[in-house]
Coordinates of C-alpha atoms in Angstrom, one line a residue:
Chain A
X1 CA -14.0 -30.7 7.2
X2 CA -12.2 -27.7 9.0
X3 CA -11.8 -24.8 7.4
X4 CA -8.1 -23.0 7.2
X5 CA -7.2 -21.6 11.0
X6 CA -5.9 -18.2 11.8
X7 CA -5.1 -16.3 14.9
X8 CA -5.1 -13.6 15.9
X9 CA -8.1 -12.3 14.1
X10 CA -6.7 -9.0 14.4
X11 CA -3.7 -7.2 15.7
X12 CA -2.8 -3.0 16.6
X13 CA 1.3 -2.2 17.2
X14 CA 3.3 0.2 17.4
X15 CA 5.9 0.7 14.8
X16 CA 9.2 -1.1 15.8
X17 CA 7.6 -3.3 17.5
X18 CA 7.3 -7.6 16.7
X19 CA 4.2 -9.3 15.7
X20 CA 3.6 -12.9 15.0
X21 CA 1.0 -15.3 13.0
X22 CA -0.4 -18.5 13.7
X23 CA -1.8 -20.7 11.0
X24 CA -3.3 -24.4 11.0
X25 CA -4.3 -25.2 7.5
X26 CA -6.7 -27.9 6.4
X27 CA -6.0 -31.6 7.2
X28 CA -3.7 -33.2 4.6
X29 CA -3.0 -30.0 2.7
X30 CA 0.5 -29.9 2.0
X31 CA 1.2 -26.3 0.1
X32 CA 0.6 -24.0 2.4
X33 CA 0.9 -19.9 1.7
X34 CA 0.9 -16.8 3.5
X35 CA -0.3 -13.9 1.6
X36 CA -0.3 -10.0 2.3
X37 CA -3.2 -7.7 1.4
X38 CA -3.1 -4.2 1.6
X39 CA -6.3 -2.4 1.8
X40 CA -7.4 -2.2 -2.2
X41 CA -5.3 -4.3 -3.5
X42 CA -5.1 -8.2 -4.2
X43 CA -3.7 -10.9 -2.3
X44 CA 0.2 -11.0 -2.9
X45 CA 2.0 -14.1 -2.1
X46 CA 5.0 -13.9 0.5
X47 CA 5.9 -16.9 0.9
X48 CA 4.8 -20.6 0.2
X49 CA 5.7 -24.4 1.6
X50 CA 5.6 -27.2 0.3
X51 CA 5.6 -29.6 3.5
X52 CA 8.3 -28.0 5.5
X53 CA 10.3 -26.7 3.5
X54 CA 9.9 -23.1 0.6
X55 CA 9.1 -23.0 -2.5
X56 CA 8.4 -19.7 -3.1
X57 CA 9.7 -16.7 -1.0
X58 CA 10.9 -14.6 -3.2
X59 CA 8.2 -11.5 -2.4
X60 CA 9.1 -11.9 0.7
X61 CA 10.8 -9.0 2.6
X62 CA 13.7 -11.4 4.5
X63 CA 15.2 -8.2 6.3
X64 CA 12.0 -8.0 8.2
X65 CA 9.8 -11.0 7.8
X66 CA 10.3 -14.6 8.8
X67 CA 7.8 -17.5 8.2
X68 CA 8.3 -21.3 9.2
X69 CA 6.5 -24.9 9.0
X70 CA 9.0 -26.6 11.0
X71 CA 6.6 -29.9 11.1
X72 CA 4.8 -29.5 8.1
X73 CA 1.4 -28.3 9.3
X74 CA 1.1 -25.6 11.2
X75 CA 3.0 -22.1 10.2
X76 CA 4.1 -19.0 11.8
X77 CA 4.9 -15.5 10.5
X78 CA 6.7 -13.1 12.2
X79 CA 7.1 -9.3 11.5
X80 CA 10.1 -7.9 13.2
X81 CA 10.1 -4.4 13.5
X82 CA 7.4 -3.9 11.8
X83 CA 6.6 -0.6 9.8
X84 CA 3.8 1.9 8.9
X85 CA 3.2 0.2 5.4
X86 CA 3.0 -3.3 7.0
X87 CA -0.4 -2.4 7.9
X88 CA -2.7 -5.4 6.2
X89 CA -4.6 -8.2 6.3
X90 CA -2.3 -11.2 6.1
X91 CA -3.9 -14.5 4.6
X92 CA -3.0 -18.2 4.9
X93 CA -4.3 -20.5 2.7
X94 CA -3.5 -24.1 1.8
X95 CA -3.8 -26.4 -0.9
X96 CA -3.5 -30.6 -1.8
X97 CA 0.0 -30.2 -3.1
X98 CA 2.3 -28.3 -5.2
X99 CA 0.4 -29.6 -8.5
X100 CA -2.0 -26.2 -8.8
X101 CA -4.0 -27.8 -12.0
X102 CA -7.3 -26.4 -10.3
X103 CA -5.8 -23.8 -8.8
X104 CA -7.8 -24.0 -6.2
X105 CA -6.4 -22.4 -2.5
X106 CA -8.3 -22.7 0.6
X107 CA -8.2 -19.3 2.6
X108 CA -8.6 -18.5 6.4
X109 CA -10.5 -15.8 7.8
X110 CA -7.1 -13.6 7.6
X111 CA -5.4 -11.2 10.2
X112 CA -5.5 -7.3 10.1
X113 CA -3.0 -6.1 11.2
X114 CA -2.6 -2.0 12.3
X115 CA 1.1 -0.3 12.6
X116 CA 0.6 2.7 14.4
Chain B
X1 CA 4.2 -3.9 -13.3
X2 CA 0.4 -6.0 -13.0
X3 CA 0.1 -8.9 -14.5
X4 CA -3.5 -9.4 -14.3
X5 CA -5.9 -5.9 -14.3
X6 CA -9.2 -5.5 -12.9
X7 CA -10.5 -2.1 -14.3
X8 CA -13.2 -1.5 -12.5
X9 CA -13.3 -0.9 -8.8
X10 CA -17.0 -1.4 -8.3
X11 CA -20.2 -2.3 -10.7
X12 CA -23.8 -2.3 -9.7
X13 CA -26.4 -4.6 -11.4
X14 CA -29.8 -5.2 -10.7
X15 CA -31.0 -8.4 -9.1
X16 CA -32.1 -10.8 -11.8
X17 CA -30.0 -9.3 -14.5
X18 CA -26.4 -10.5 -15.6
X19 CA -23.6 -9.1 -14.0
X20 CA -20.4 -9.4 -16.0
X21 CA -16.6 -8.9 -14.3
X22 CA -13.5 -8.1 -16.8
X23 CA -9.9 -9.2 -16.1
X24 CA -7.0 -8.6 -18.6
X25 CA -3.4 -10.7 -18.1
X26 CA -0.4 -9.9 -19.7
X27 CA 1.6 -13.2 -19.6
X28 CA 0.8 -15.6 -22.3
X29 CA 2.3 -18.4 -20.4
X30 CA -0.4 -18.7 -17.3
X31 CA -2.0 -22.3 -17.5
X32 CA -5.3 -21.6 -15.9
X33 CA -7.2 -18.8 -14.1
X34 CA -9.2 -18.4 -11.4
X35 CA -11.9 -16.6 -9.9
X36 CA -12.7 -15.5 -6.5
X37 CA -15.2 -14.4 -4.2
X38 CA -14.5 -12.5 -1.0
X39 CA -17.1 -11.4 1.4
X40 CA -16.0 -9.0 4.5
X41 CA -14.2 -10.0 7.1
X42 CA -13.2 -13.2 5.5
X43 CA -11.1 -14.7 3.3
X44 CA -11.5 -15.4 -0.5
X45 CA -13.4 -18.6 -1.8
X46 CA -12.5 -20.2 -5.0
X47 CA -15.9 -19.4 -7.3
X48 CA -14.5 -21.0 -10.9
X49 CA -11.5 -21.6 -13.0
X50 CA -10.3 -22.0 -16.5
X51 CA -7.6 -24.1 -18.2
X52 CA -5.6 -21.6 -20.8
X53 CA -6.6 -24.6 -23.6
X54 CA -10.6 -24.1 -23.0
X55 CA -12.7 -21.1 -23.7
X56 CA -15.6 -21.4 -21.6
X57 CA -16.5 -23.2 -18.2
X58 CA -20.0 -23.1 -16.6
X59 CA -21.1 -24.3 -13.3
X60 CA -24.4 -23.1 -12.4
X61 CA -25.4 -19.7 -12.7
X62 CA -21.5 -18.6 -13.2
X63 CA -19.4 -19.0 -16.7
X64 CA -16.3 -18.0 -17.3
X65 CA -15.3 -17.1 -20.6
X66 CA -11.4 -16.6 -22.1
X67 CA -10.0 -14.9 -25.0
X68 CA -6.4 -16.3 -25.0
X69 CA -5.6 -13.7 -28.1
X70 CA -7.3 -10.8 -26.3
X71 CA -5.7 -11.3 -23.1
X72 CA -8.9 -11.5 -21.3
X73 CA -11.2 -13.3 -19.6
X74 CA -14.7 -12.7 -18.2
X75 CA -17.6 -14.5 -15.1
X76 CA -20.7 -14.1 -16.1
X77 CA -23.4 -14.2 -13.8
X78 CA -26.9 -15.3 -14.4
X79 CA -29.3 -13.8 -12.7
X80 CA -27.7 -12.0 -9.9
X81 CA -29.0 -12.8 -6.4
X82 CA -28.1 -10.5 -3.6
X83 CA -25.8 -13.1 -1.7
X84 CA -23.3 -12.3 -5.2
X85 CA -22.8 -9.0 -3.4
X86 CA -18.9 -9.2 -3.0
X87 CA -15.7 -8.4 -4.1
X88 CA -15.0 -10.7 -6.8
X89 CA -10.7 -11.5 -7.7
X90 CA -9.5 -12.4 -10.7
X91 CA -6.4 -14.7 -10.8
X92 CA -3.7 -16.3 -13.0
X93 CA -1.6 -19.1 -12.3
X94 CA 1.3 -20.9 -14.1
X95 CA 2.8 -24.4 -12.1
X96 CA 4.2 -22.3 -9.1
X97 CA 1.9 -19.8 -7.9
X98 CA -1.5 -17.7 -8.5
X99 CA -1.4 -13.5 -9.0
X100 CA -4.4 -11.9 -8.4
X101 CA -5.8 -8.7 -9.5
X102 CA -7.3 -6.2 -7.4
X103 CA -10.6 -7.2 -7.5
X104 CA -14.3 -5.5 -8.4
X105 CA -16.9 -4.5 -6.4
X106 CA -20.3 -6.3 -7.0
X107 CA -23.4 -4.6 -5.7
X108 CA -26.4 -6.4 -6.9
X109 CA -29.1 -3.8 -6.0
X110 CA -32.7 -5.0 -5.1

């Protein structure tokens, strides 16, 4: 079974500039989440689908960041201008469905991004 | 405000011995918890979990233990092996959504 898919692996911009995410979770999975990781901290959750449409965004900061699943599988996250502090490794990861009673998430490899 | 604490940054333990990581929560009304393992360069892989109406859950050499009245749960791992070498997350999760702490350092040292 194929594992959660992320591109790019890793990205450097400048500040002001716009960067965007690619993510193809696993076959099937419906919940799909995009987390942001700054460098010693935990995962935090941005944003999360269920199928196409959100769940869960309210982390996210709308003024600069945009996700969609417009088909329900694959996602994209955009950063638009991005800043300094945006520097991170952003994480998809997917589940079954919206019923977490394991809990369990399935994580891709991540993207780190750099704002210089 | 963090809802689930990871104190230490780092521990080392010998090979073969038991390595034990701490997490403290402070919302009563999470269901279940989770543990993680995250090697470098990728992302985290679910190790364990916990229902919040169970006190202990084994599965091979790692055990999770809670203390709903403490706030605070516990892996156990028995013995180490140096693959355990990671950074280990502790998370909580209600019907919604997971939080995770910051994680610990494992160094399992030869």
């Amino acid at each position: 079974e194929a594992g959660v898919a992320q591109s790019p692996r890793y990205k450097i911009i400048e500040k002001r500039q716009s960067v965007a995410f690619w993510c193809n979770p696993i076959s099937g999975h419906a919940t799909l989440y995009w987390y942001q990781q700054i460098l010693g901290q935990g995962p935090k959750l941005l944003i999360q689908f269920q199928n196409n449409g959100v769940v869960d965004d309210s982390q996210l900061p709308k003024d600069r960041f945009s996700a969609e699943r417009l088909k329900g599988v694959d996602s994209t996250l955009k950063i638009q201008p991005a800043k300094l502090e945006d520097s991170a490794v952003y994480l998809c990861a997917s589940s079954l469905d919206l019923e977490l009673a394991t809990g369990e998430q399935f994580f891709g490899p991540g993207t780190r991004l750099t704002v210089l | 405000d963090q809802q689930v604490k990871q104190n230490s940054p780092s521990l080392s333990v010998q090979e073969g011995r038991i390595s034990i990581l701490n997490c403290d929560y402070t919302n009563s009304m999470f269901d279940y918890f989770l543990w993680y393992k995250k090697y470098p360069a990728e992302g985290p892989t679910f190790l364990i979990s916990i229902s919040s109406i169970k006190d202990k859950n084994e599965d091979g050499r790692f055990t999770v233990f809670l203390n709903k009245s403490a706030k605070h749960l516990s892996l156990h791992i028995v013995p180490s092996q140096p693959g355990d070498s990671a950074v280990y997350f502790c998370a909580a999760g209600g019907w919604d959504k997971i939080i995770f702490g910051k994680g610990t350092r494992l160094h399992i040292l030869p």
